[in-house]
Every structure is written in structure tokens, then in C-alpha cells.
CSV table of C-alpha atoms and ligand atoms in Angstrom, one decimal:
chain,number,residue,atom,x,y,z
D,1,MET,CA,38.4,-16.9,-4.0
D,2,THR,CA,36.4,-17.1,-7.3
D,3,ASP,CA,36.6,-14.2,-9.7
D,4,VAL,CA,33.0,-13.3,-9.0
D,5,MET,CA,33.6,-13.3,-5.2
D,6,GLN,CA,36.7,-11.2,-5.8
D,7,ALA,CA,34.6,-8.7,-7.8
D,8,MET,CA,32.2,-8.4,-4.8
D,9,GLU,CA,35.1,-7.6,-2.5
D,10,SER,CA,36.8,-5.2,-4.9
D,11,PHE,CA,33.8,-3.3,-6.1
D,12,PRO,CA,31.5,-2.4,-3.1
D,13,SER,CA,28.0,-3.8,-3.6
D,14,SER,CA,26.4,-2.4,-0.4
D,15,ARG,CA,26.0,1.2,0.7
D,16,GLN,CA,28.0,0.5,3.9
D,17,ALA,CA,30.9,-1.0,1.9
D,18,ALA,CA,30.8,1.9,-0.5
D,19,LEU,CA,31.0,4.4,2.3
D,20,GLN,CA,33.9,2.4,3.8
D,21,ARG,CA,35.7,2.4,0.5
D,22,LEU,CA,35.1,6.1,0.2
D,23,GLU,CA,36.5,6.8,3.6
D,24,ALA,CA,39.6,4.7,2.8
D,25,PHE,CA,40.0,6.5,-0.5
D,26,VAL,CA,39.8,9.9,1.1
D,27,GLN,CA,42.5,8.8,3.6
D,28,THR,CA,44.9,7.0,1.3
D,29,GLY,CA,44.1,7.4,-2.4
D,30,ALA,CA,42.6,10.8,-3.2
D,31,ALA,CA,45.8,12.9,-2.8
D,32,ASP,CA,47.8,10.7,-5.2
D,33,TYR,CA,45.0,10.1,-7.7
D,34,GLY,CA,46.0,12.8,-10.2
D,35,ARG,CA,49.5,11.4,-10.4
D,36,THR,CA,48.8,7.7,-10.5
D,37,ARG,CA,45.2,7.2,-11.9
D,38,ASN,CA,46.3,6.4,-15.5
D,39,PHE,CA,48.4,3.4,-14.5
D,40,VAL,CA,46.8,0.0,-15.0
D,41,GLN,CA,47.9,-2.1,-12.0
D,42,ALA,CA,46.8,-5.5,-10.7
D,43,GLY,CA,44.0,-4.9,-8.1
D,44,HIS,CA,43.5,-1.3,-9.2
D,45,GLY,CA,44.4,0.1,-5.8
D,46,ASN,CA,45.3,3.5,-7.4
D,47,VAL,CA,41.6,4.3,-8.4
D,48,SER,CA,38.5,4.4,-6.2
D,49,ARG,CA,36.6,1.4,-7.8
D,50,LEU,CA,33.4,3.2,-6.8
D,51,SER,CA,31.9,3.3,-10.3
D,52,ALA,CA,29.5,0.5,-9.8
D,53,ALA,CA,28.3,1.9,-6.5
D,54,LEU,CA,28.0,5.4,-8.0
D,55,ARG,CA,26.2,4.1,-11.2
D,56,HIS,CA,23.5,2.5,-9.0
D,57,ARG,CA,23.7,5.2,-6.4
D,58,LEU,CA,24.6,3.1,-3.5
D,59,VAL,CA,26.4,6.4,-2.9
D,60,SER,CA,25.8,9.6,-4.8
D,61,GLU,CA,28.2,11.8,-6.6
D,62,GLU,CA,27.4,14.5,-4.1
D,63,GLU,CA,28.3,12.3,-1.1
D,64,VAL,CA,31.6,11.3,-2.7
D,65,LEU,CA,32.6,14.8,-3.6
D,66,THR,CA,31.5,16.2,-0.2
D,67,ALA,CA,33.7,13.5,1.6
D,68,VAL,CA,36.7,14.1,-0.6
D,69,LEU,CA,36.5,17.9,-0.3
D,70,ALA,CA,36.1,17.6,3.5
D,71,GLY,CA,39.4,15.7,3.6
D,72,HIS,CA,41.5,17.7,1.1
D,73,ARG,CA,41.9,21.2,-0.4
D,74,PHE,CA,40.3,21.4,-3.8
D,75,PRO,CA,43.5,21.9,-5.9
D,76,ALA,CA,44.9,18.6,-4.4
D,77,VAL,CA,41.9,16.5,-5.6
D,78,GLU,CA,40.8,18.6,-8.6
D,79,LYS,CA,41.5,15.7,-11.0
D,80,PHE,CA,39.3,13.3,-9.0
D,81,VAL,CA,36.5,15.8,-8.7
D,82,GLN,CA,36.6,16.4,-12.4
D,83,GLU,CA,36.4,12.7,-13.2
D,84,VAL,CA,33.3,12.3,-11.0
D,85,VAL,CA,31.8,15.3,-12.7
D,86,TRP,CA,32.4,13.6,-16.1
D,87,ARG,CA,29.8,11.0,-15.1
D,88,THR,CA,27.3,13.8,-14.5
D,89,TYR,CA,28.2,15.5,-17.7
D,90,TRP,CA,27.7,12.3,-19.8
D,91,LYS,CA,24.4,11.7,-18.2
D,92,GLY,CA,23.2,15.3,-18.7
D,93,TRP,CA,24.4,15.2,-22.3
D,94,LEU,CA,22.5,12.0,-23.1
D,95,GLU,CA,19.3,13.1,-21.3
D,96,GLN,CA,19.2,16.0,-23.8
D,97,ARG,CA,19.9,13.8,-26.8
D,98,PRO,CA,17.8,10.6,-26.4
D,99,GLY,CA,18.3,9.9,-30.1
D,100,VAL,CA,21.9,8.9,-29.4
D,101,TRP,CA,20.7,6.2,-27.1
D,102,THR,CA,18.1,4.8,-29.5
D,103,ASP,CA,20.7,4.8,-32.3
D,104,TYR,CA,23.0,2.7,-30.0
D,105,VAL,CA,20.1,0.3,-29.1
D,106,ALA,CA,19.3,-0.3,-32.8
D,107,LEU,CA,22.9,-0.8,-33.7
D,108,ALA,CA,23.6,-3.1,-30.8
D,109,ALA,CA,20.5,-5.2,-31.1
D,110,ASN,CA,22.6,-8.4,-31.4
D,111,PRO,CA,25.5,-9.2,-29.1
D,112,ALA,CA,28.9,-9.9,-30.5
D,113,ASP,CA,29.2,-13.4,-32.1
D,114,GLU,CA,32.6,-13.8,-30.7
D,115,VAL,CA,35.4,-11.6,-29.4
D,116,PRO,CA,38.8,-12.0,-31.3
D,117,ALA,CA,41.2,-13.9,-29.0
D,118,ASP,CA,44.0,-11.5,-29.8
D,119,ALA,CA,47.0,-11.7,-27.6
D,120,ALA,CA,47.1,-7.9,-27.2
D,121,MET,CA,43.8,-7.6,-25.4
D,122,ARG,CA,43.1,-11.1,-24.2
D,123,VAL,CA,44.0,-10.4,-20.6
D,124,PHE,CA,41.5,-7.5,-20.5
D,125,THR,CA,38.8,-9.6,-22.2
D,126,ASP,CA,39.2,-12.2,-19.5
D,127,GLU,CA,39.2,-9.6,-16.7
D,128,LEU,CA,36.0,-8.1,-18.0
D,129,GLN,CA,34.2,-11.3,-18.5
D,130,SER,CA,35.2,-12.9,-15.2
D,131,GLY,CA,35.3,-9.9,-12.9
D,132,GLY,CA,33.1,-7.2,-14.6
D,133,TYR,CA,35.6,-4.4,-14.4
D,134,LEU,CA,38.3,-2.7,-16.5
D,135,HIS,CA,40.4,0.3,-15.6
D,136,ASN,CA,39.6,3.4,-17.6
D,137,HIS,CA,42.8,3.2,-19.7
D,138,ALA,CA,42.1,-0.4,-20.5
D,139,ARG,CA,38.6,0.5,-21.6
D,140,MET,CA,40.1,3.0,-24.0
D,141,TRP,CA,42.8,0.7,-25.4
D,142,TRP,CA,40.3,-2.2,-25.8
D,143,ALA,CA,37.7,-0.1,-27.5
D,144,ALA,CA,40.3,1.5,-29.8
D,145,TRP,CA,41.7,-2.0,-30.6
D,146,TRP,CA,38.1,-3.2,-31.4
D,147,CYS,CA,37.1,-0.2,-33.5
D,148,HIS,CA,40.3,0.8,-35.3
D,149,GLN,CA,42.6,-2.3,-35.3
D,150,GLN,CA,39.9,-5.0,-35.7
D,151,GLY,CA,37.6,-2.8,-37.7
D,152,LEU,CA,34.5,-4.1,-35.8
D,153,PRO,CA,31.3,-2.1,-35.2
D,154,TRP,CA,31.6,0.2,-32.2
D,155,ALA,CA,28.1,-0.5,-30.9
D,156,THR,CA,28.7,-4.3,-30.8
D,157,GLY,CA,31.8,-3.7,-28.7
D,158,ALA,CA,29.9,-1.2,-26.4
D,159,ARG,CA,27.2,-3.9,-26.0
D,160,PHE,CA,29.9,-6.4,-25.0
D,161,PHE,CA,31.1,-4.0,-22.3
D,162,PHE,CA,27.5,-3.2,-21.2
D,163,ASP,CA,26.7,-6.9,-20.8
D,164,HIS,CA,29.7,-7.5,-18.5
D,165,LEU,CA,30.5,-4.3,-16.7
D,166,LEU,CA,29.3,-4.1,-13.0
D,167,ASP,CA,29.1,-0.3,-13.6
D,168,ALA,CA,27.4,-0.7,-17.0
D,169,ASP,CA,25.9,2.8,-17.6
D,170,ALA,CA,24.0,4.0,-20.7
D,171,ALA,CA,25.7,7.4,-20.8
D,172,SER,CA,29.3,6.7,-19.8
D,173,ASN,CA,29.5,3.5,-21.9
D,174,THR,CA,27.7,4.7,-25.0
D,175,LEU,CA,29.5,8.1,-25.1
D,176,GLY,CA,32.9,6.6,-24.1
D,177,TRP,CA,32.6,4.3,-27.0
D,178,ARG,CA,31.4,7.0,-29.4
D,179,TRP,CA,34.4,9.1,-28.3
D,180,VAL,CA,36.9,6.4,-29.0
D,181,ALA,CA,35.2,5.5,-32.3
D,182,GLY,CA,35.5,9.2,-33.4
D,183,LEU,CA,31.8,10.1,-33.3
D,184,GLN,CA,31.6,12.1,-30.1
D,185,THR,CA,34.2,14.7,-31.0
D,186,PRO,CA,33.6,14.7,-34.7
D,187,GLY,CA,36.7,13.6,-36.7
D,188,LYS,CA,38.7,12.9,-33.5
D,189,ALA,CA,39.2,9.2,-32.6
D,190,TYR,CA,41.3,7.6,-29.9
D,191,LEU,CA,44.0,5.1,-31.0
D,192,ALA,CA,45.9,2.6,-28.8
D,193,ARG,CA,49.6,3.0,-29.2
D,194,ARG,CA,52.4,0.7,-27.9
D,195,ASP,CA,54.4,3.4,-26.1
D,196,ASN,CA,51.3,4.5,-24.2
D,197,LEU,CA,50.5,0.9,-23.2
D,198,ALA,CA,54.1,0.2,-22.3
D,199,LYS,CA,54.2,3.3,-20.1
D,200,TYR,CA,50.9,2.9,-18.3
D,201,TRP,CA,50.6,-0.9,-18.1
D,202,PRO,CA,53.8,-2.0,-16.4
D,203,ASP,CA,52.6,-5.6,-16.1
D,204,HIS,CA,52.1,-6.1,-19.9
D,205,ALA,CA,53.6,-9.3,-21.3
D,206,SER,CA,53.9,-8.4,-25.0
D,207,LEU,CA,52.6,-5.6,-27.1
D,208,ASP,CA,53.6,-7.2,-30.4
D,209,ALA,CA,50.0,-7.6,-31.4
D,210,ILE,CA,49.3,-3.8,-31.2
D,211,ASP,CA,49.7,-2.4,-34.6
D,212,ASP,CA,51.1,1.2,-34.5
D,213,SER,CA,50.4,1.7,-38.1
D,214,VAL,CA,46.6,1.5,-37.7
D,215,ARG,CA,44.7,4.6,-38.7
D,216,ALA,CA,41.2,5.7,-37.3
D,217,ARG,CA,38.3,4.1,-39.0
D,218,ILE,CA,35.6,6.6,-38.1
D,219,PRO,CA,32.1,5.3,-38.7
D,220,VAL,CA,29.3,7.3,-40.4
D,221,GLU,CA,27.1,9.1,-37.9
D,222,THR,CA,23.6,7.6,-37.8
D,223,ALA,CA,22.3,9.1,-34.6
D,224,ASP,CA,19.8,12.1,-34.3
D,225,LEU,CA,21.9,14.5,-32.4
D,226,SER,CA,19.3,17.2,-32.0
D,227,ARG,CA,19.1,18.5,-28.4
D,228,GLY,CA,15.8,18.6,-26.6
D,229,ASP,CA,14.7,19.8,-23.1
D,230,ILE,CA,14.9,17.4,-20.3
D,231,PRO,CA,11.4,16.6,-19.1
D,232,GLU,CA,10.3,18.4,-15.9
D,233,TYR,CA,10.6,16.3,-12.7
D,234,ALA,CA,9.7,17.0,-9.1
D,235,GLU,CA,12.5,17.5,-6.7
D,236,THR,CA,10.4,16.7,-3.7
D,237,PRO,CA,7.4,14.3,-3.8
D,238,PRO,CA,4.1,15.9,-3.2
D,239,ALA,CA,1.3,14.6,-1.0
D,240,LEU,CA,3.2,13.3,2.0
D,241,ASP,CA,-0.1,12.9,3.8
D,242,ARG,CA,-1.7,10.7,1.1
D,243,PRO,CA,-1.1,6.9,0.8
D,244,VAL,CA,1.4,6.3,-1.9
D,245,LEU,CA,3.3,3.3,-3.4
D,246,LEU,CA,7.0,3.6,-3.6
D,247,LEU,CA,8.8,2.1,-6.6
D,248,GLY,CA,12.6,1.6,-6.7
D,249,HIS,CA,14.9,0.5,-9.4
D,250,ALA,CA,18.6,0.0,-10.4
D,251,ASP,CA,19.2,3.7,-11.2
D,252,ASP,CA,18.9,4.8,-7.6
D,253,LEU,CA,19.4,2.4,-4.7
D,254,SER,CA,19.6,4.9,-1.9
D,255,ILE,CA,16.2,6.6,-2.2
D,256,GLU,CA,15.8,6.8,1.5
D,257,LYS,CA,18.6,9.4,1.4
D,258,THR,CA,16.6,11.6,-1.0
D,259,PRO,CA,13.3,13.5,-0.3
D,260,LEU,CA,11.6,10.2,-1.0
D,261,GLY,CA,12.9,9.2,2.4
D,262,ASN,CA,10.2,11.4,4.0
D,263,LEU,CA,7.4,9.3,2.5
D,264,ARG,CA,5.3,6.8,4.4
D,265,PRO,CA,4.5,4.4,1.6
D,266,THR,CA,1.8,1.7,2.0
D,267,ALA,CA,3.8,-0.6,-0.2
D,268,ILE,CA,7.3,-0.7,-1.8
D,269,ALA,CA,8.5,-2.6,-4.8
D,270,LEU,CA,12.0,-2.9,-6.3
D,271,VAL,CA,12.3,-3.7,-10.0
D,272,ALA,CA,15.4,-5.7,-10.7
D,273,GLN,CA,15.2,-6.4,-14.4
D,274,PRO,CA,18.5,-7.8,-15.8
D,275,GLY,CA,19.7,-7.5,-19.4
D,276,GLU,CA,19.1,-10.8,-21.3
D,277,THR,CA,22.8,-11.3,-22.0
D,278,ASP,CA,24.2,-10.0,-18.7
D,279,GLY,CA,27.3,-11.8,-17.6
D,280,GLY,CA,27.6,-13.7,-14.3
D,281,ALA,CA,29.7,-11.2,-12.3
D,282,LYS,CA,27.3,-8.4,-13.3
D,283,ARG,CA,24.2,-10.5,-12.2
D,284,ALA,CA,25.8,-11.5,-9.0
D,285,TRP,CA,26.9,-7.9,-8.1
D,286,ARG,CA,23.5,-6.5,-8.9
D,287,SER,CA,21.8,-9.2,-6.9
D,288,ARG,CA,23.9,-8.2,-3.9
D,289,ALA,CA,23.1,-4.5,-4.4
D,290,PHE,CA,19.4,-5.1,-4.7
D,291,ASP,CA,19.4,-7.2,-1.5
D,292,ASP,CA,21.3,-4.4,0.3
D,293,ALA,CA,18.7,-1.8,-0.9
D,294,ALA,CA,15.7,-4.0,0.1
D,295,THR,CA,17.2,-4.5,3.6
D,296,ARG,CA,17.8,-0.8,4.1
D,297,TRP,CA,14.4,0.2,2.8
D,298,LEU,CA,12.7,-2.3,5.1
D,299,GLN,CA,14.6,-0.7,8.1
D,300,HIS,CA,13.9,2.8,6.9
D,301,TYR,CA,10.2,2.6,5.9
D,302,GLY,CA,9.1,-0.4,8.0
D,303,GLN,CA,7.8,-2.1,4.9
D,304,THR,CA,8.8,-5.4,3.2
D,305,VAL,CA,10.1,-4.7,-0.2
D,306,GLU,CA,8.5,-6.7,-3.0
D,307,ARG,CA,11.1,-7.8,-5.6
D,308,LEU,CA,9.8,-7.5,-9.2
D,309,PRO,CA,12.0,-9.3,-11.8
D,310,ARG,CA,10.6,-7.3,-14.7
D,311,TRP,CA,9.1,-3.8,-15.2
D,312,ASP,CA,5.9,-5.4,-16.8
D,313,GLY,CA,5.0,-6.7,-13.3
D,314,VAL,CA,4.6,-3.2,-11.9
D,315,GLU,CA,1.0,-2.6,-13.1
D,316,ALA,CA,-0.2,-5.8,-11.4
D,317,TRP,CA,1.7,-4.9,-8.2
D,318,ALA,CA,0.2,-1.4,-8.2
D,319,THR,CA,-3.3,-2.6,-8.7
D,320,GLN,CA,-3.0,-5.2,-6.0
D,321,ALA,CA,-1.3,-2.8,-3.6
D,322,GLY,CA,-4.4,-0.6,-4.1
D,323,SER,CA,-3.2,3.0,-3.9
D,324,GLY,CA,-3.8,5.3,-6.9
D,325,HIS,CA,-0.4,7.1,-6.7
D,326,VAL,CA,3.1,5.7,-7.5
D,327,VAL,CA,6.2,7.7,-6.5
D,328,MET,CA,9.7,7.0,-7.7
D,329,MET,CA,13.0,8.5,-8.9
D,330,ALA,CA,12.8,9.0,-12.7
D,331,PRO,CA,15.0,6.4,-14.4
D,332,PHE,CA,17.8,7.9,-16.6
D,333,ILE,CA,18.0,7.4,-20.4
D,334,GLY,CA,18.9,3.7,-20.6
D,335,PRO,CA,17.3,0.2,-20.4
D,336,ASP,CA,15.3,0.7,-17.3
D,337,ALA,CA,13.7,4.0,-18.7
D,338,ASP,CA,12.9,2.1,-22.0
D,339,ALA,CA,11.2,-0.7,-20.2
D,340,TRP,CA,9.4,1.7,-17.8
D,341,ARG,CA,7.9,4.0,-20.5
D,342,PRO,CA,5.0,1.7,-21.7
D,343,VAL,CA,4.3,0.7,-18.1
D,344,ARG,CA,3.9,4.3,-17.1
D,345,GLN,CA,1.5,4.8,-20.0
D,346,ALA,CA,-0.5,1.8,-18.9
D,347,LEU,CA,-0.6,3.0,-15.3
D,348,ARG,CA,-1.8,6.4,-16.3
D,349,GLU,CA,-4.5,4.9,-18.6
D,350,ALA,CA,-5.6,2.9,-15.6
D,351,GLY,CA,-6.0,6.1,-13.6
D,352,VAL,CA,-2.9,5.6,-11.4
D,353,GLU,CA,-1.1,8.9,-10.7
D,354,VAL,CA,2.7,8.7,-11.2
D,355,THR,CA,5.1,11.1,-9.7
D,356,GLU,CA,8.8,10.9,-10.9
D,357,CYS,CA,11.5,12.8,-9.0
D,358,ARG,CA,15.1,13.7,-9.6
D,359,ARG,CA,17.8,14.5,-7.2
D,360,ALA,CA,18.7,18.2,-6.9
D,361,TRP,CA,22.2,17.4,-8.2
D,362,ASP,CA,20.8,16.0,-11.5
D,363,GLN,CA,18.1,18.7,-11.8
D,364,ARG,CA,20.6,21.6,-11.5
D,365,LEU,CA,23.6,20.0,-13.4
D,366,PHE,CA,22.2,18.1,-16.3
D,367,PRO,CA,20.8,21.1,-18.2
D,368,ALA,CA,24.4,22.6,-18.1
D,369,ALA,CA,25.7,19.7,-20.2
D,370,ARG,CA,24.6,21.5,-23.4
D,371,ALA,CA,27.8,21.2,-25.5
D,372,GLY,CA,31.4,20.1,-24.7
D,373,PHE,CA,32.8,19.0,-21.3
D,374,PHE,CA,34.9,22.1,-20.7
D,375,PRO,CA,32.1,24.6,-20.9
D,376,PHE,CA,30.2,22.4,-18.5
D,377,TRP,CA,33.2,22.1,-16.1
D,378,HIS,CA,33.7,25.9,-16.3
D,379,LYS,CA,30.2,26.3,-14.8
D,380,VAL,CA,30.4,23.4,-12.2
D,381,ARG,CA,34.0,24.0,-11.0
D,382,PRO,CA,33.3,27.2,-8.9
D,383,LEU,CA,30.4,25.4,-7.3
D,384,VAL,CA,32.4,22.4,-6.1
D,385,SER,CA,35.7,24.2,-5.5
D,386,LYS,CA,34.1,26.7,-3.1
D,387,ARG,CA,32.2,23.9,-1.3
D,388,LEU,CA,29.0,25.7,-1.8
D,389,PRO,CA,26.0,23.4,-1.4
D,390,LEU,CA,26.9,21.3,-4.3
D,391,ALA,CA,23.4,21.2,-5.8
D,392,LYS,CA,23.1,25.0,-6.1
D,393,ALA,CA,21.8,26.3,-9.4
D,394,VAL,CA,24.2,26.5,-12.3
D,395,ASP,CA,23.1,29.0,-15.0
U,401,LIG,C1,34.9,2.9,-23.7
U,401,LIG,C2,34.6,3.3,-22.3
U,401,LIG,C3,33.5,2.8,-21.7
U,401,LIG,C4,33.1,3.1,-20.4
U,401,LIG,N1,32.0,2.6,-19.8
U,401,LIG,C5,31.6,3.0,-18.5
U,401,LIG,C6,30.4,2.4,-17.9
U,401,LIG,O1,29.6,1.7,-18.6
U,401,LIG,N2,30.1,2.8,-16.7
U,401,LIG,C7,30.9,3.7,-16.0
U,401,LIG,O2,30.6,3.9,-14.8
U,401,LIG,N3,32.0,4.2,-16.5
U,401,LIG,C8,32.4,3.9,-17.8
U,401,LIG,N4,33.5,4.4,-18.3
U,401,LIG,C9,34.2,5.4,-17.6
U,401,LIG,C10,35.4,5.0,-16.7
U,401,LIG,O3,36.3,4.1,-17.4
U,401,LIG,C11,34.9,4.3,-15.4
U,401,LIG,O4,33.9,5.1,-14.7
U,401,LIG,C12,36.1,4.1,-14.4
U,401,LIG,O5,37.1,3.4,-15.0
U,401,LIG,C13,35.6,3.4,-13.1
U,401,LIG,O6,36.6,3.1,-12.2
U,401,LIG,P1,36.8,3.8,-10.9
U,401,LIG,O7,35.5,3.9,-10.2
U,401,LIG,O8,37.9,3.2,-10.2
U,401,LIG,O9,37.2,5.3,-11.4
U,401,LIG,P2,38.0,6.5,-10.7
U,401,LIG,O10,39.2,6.7,-11.6
U,401,LIG,O11,38.2,6.2,-9.3
U,401,LIG,O12,37.1,7.7,-10.9
U,401,LIG,C14,36.1,8.1,-10.0
U,401,LIG,C15,34.8,8.2,-10.6
U,401,LIG,O13,34.8,9.2,-11.6
U,401,LIG,C16,33.9,8.7,-12.7
U,401,LIG,N5,34.7,8.6,-13.9
U,401,LIG,C17,36.1,8.3,-14.0
U,401,LIG,N6,36.4,8.3,-15.3
U,401,LIG,C18,35.4,8.5,-16.0
U,401,LIG,C19,35.1,8.6,-17.4
U,401,LIG,N7,36.1,8.4,-18.3
U,401,LIG,N8,33.9,8.9,-17.8
U,401,LIG,C20,32.9,9.1,-17.0
U,401,LIG,N9,33.0,9.0,-15.6
U,401,LIG,C21,34.3,8.7,-15.2
U,401,LIG,C22,33.3,7.5,-12.3
U,401,LIG,O14,32.1,7.7,-11.6
U,401,LIG,C23,34.3,6.9,-11.3
U,401,LIG,O15,33.8,6.0,-10.4
U,401,LIG,C24,33.9,4.1,-19.6
U,401,LIG,C25,35.0,4.6,-20.3
U,401,LIG,C26,35.4,4.2,-21.5
U,401,LIG,C27,36.6,4.8,-22.2
């Protein structure tokens, strides 16, 4: 089996496969997760490998947590619940500080010329480039080695990850890298140490190239960290009785499971715009996920889904499809939102109404990501631990 095919098997690229993985994880993985999750093992059977599916919302955070909490008491799976909530936290934090994303985009304008072929991290570089995934601990070690041992710019390393990860996510990747570099928690960086690698990576060959004397090289902050309000989005689409066009994209590939599932659109398009330097495994995975979404939406809405390779094709599609109202999930801060913004402006200037929606989970939880993770967790924990409707308001 090629590495790319292996990646498709290991990291579910359809909603059905993601739900099957979730079920298997609830049965056999979730209870041990807190004890075993930090170990980097061949095949990564000790972690869920649901991140690419979650990032593109083949399944949602709410579905994953509901299934895990239906199968286990909260204390037994608290660590896993907390990790899933980290994804929401990073997203909410970035939505309130778009300046951090624009800073990254400017710093990472050019991809890395080359990646040092250092024996210490070579195996992870190869795994990332061929298969599009790294275990969380390997991401931390690799990023620390890049920033602090090699002294390379954090944003170029983050771009290298973003180009290759199947789960490439503007919030988790940018903020994970900023955290390792020492920017996210000011003055506190993450360093890769031999004893830590030796303990959590039993298959390591040699760790000689890891230099334990390295000290943190914390970069100067260049981002605008000021916090702004998240724009207001609808939770349910208005005008169910009016003809609308439905627009899908990579940030939510299960729109039929949201209130948008009640629409009767006259046409549907799916924007599948890749990054210019995306790696082969990432392109292949996304292509499979887009195919899966288009198939499900055809079944659900009874409409063929037009595939648009770029966001700048949306205006022509909307004009041709002939309704004056586009409904969609709002993209999150990241490349799709950046490409969408001028198109939205052009549509509005052309008299097309645009309604952008957000899932209740995001609407309720994002605003609570005001400061550090633990104040956020303090608010969210009672909600998830008592199995209340997960999207209930958090104040
Ligand atoms: C430098 C760096 C870059 C990263 N870049 C990304 C990225 O681009 N996309 C991405 O999805 N994750 C990123 N992560 C977070 C994390 O490494 C992955 O989400 C996780 O390894 C995915 O594997 P899994 O699904 O088996 O996770 P599991 O261990 O099974 O965890 C379950 C879920 O919890 C969430 N989660 C787990 N750990 C984290 C974390 N540290 N931060 C945020 N959410 C987490 C994910 O949704 C994950 O699918 C990054 C972490 C670091 C340190």
C-alpha cells in the first residue's frame, strides 16, 4: 500500500468512516486514552486519528463528545474531552484575534527552502511529507527542534506543517507553533529533551542529534494581539420558503446535519480551493472528503453539487444559478475566509444577499475563549461533564 493510500485508511476521509472510527474508539480506545495518549507509536493506535475529520467537520466536536460520553463516565474520559475542547478553544481564541492570523500569513509568505535532514527528526519529516500526519508529541518535538535547536523562523516551520498536514487548521497549527516558540504564553517556550523523547517514543533509533543544552530562542512578538468581538452570525438560516443557493466549503463538510439541512436550495456549490504548495497526501485526502460531501449532499438535497476549484468562481456560479440569496456556514479565520472575503463583497455589491451561519457549539463556546485555556475549561467543563445539551450557553 502506498503512503498516500495508507493515510486514507488511517485518517477517515468520509463521514461514514469517521463515525466508524469514533465507534471503535469509544469501544476500545477512549478508556485508556489518558494513560497512553502521549506515546508515539507506529500506526498511532493509541489516539483517535480523528483530527482531519474534525477539522473539516466530517464529524463535529459535539458528535464526538456525545458518543464518548454516552459510552463512558466523564471522569474516565476527561482527558480526551479536554483535548477535543482545546480545538474549540484555539478556534475561539483566534476568531477574537484575527491579527494573529494575518501576522502568520505575512511571516509565512514563502515556504521553507529546505528542511534540515537532521537525523533526530528525519523520521517525522518523512512521515509528515508522505502521510500527512504527526502525533501531537512529535509535532511538539519537531517544532521545538526547528525553532530552538535549528534557530529557524517559527512561521516557516508552521507553513511546512500547514502544507502537509491532513488536519491543517489555522487555529490549532498557528497557535500550537506560537506556543512552542514561546509567543503564546509569553516567555514560556517548549523544548525537546532527550529523556522525554526516550520515554514517549519507544521506537526511537538514536537521540544523539537532540541537543539538551539548547535554550529557548523566543522571537519578538509582531502580531496585533488586541481582542475584538466575533461578528454576528445566524444560527439558523432565514427564509426557508425562498429560493436560495447553498455554498459549501472545506470548513464544514456536514452541513446537512446543521440547520442548513432544512433548506431546499435551487443550486449547491462546493468550493475546494487547495493551498498552492499543499502536499500530495493532503490533496488526496481532501479530494476524497470533498467527493464524500458532494455525494451526501446530492442524496440529502436532491441536487447535483457543482465543484468550484477556487473561491473567485463563486460570483459567476451565483449569477448563473440565478437566485439573489446565498446561504452558507461562515468560514473560520484561515485561508478559506481570506479568499471568501472579497468575493462576499463583490456579491453584495452585485445585489446578492449573503447569509452566513455558525453552529450553536461555535456560537456559544467561541466567545468564552477570551484568555487562557483553563478559565475557558472551567466554564465548559460543567457543561460537558453533566451531559447537558452541549451547546447550551456559557457565560
Ligand atoms: C505545533 C503543533 C501544530 C499542530 N497543528 C495542528 C493542526 O494543524 N491541526 C490540528 O487539527 N491539530 C493540530 N495540532 C494539535 C494536535 O497535535 C492534533 O490535533 C492531534 O495530534 C491530532 O491527532 P488525533 O486526532 O489522533 O488526536 P487525539 O489525541 O485523539 O485527540 C482528539 C482530538 O482532540 C483535539 N486535540 C488533541 N490535541 C490537541 C491540541 N494539542 N490542540 C488542539 N486540539 C487538540 C483534536 O481535535 C483531536 O482530533 C498541533 C499541535 C502542535 C503542537
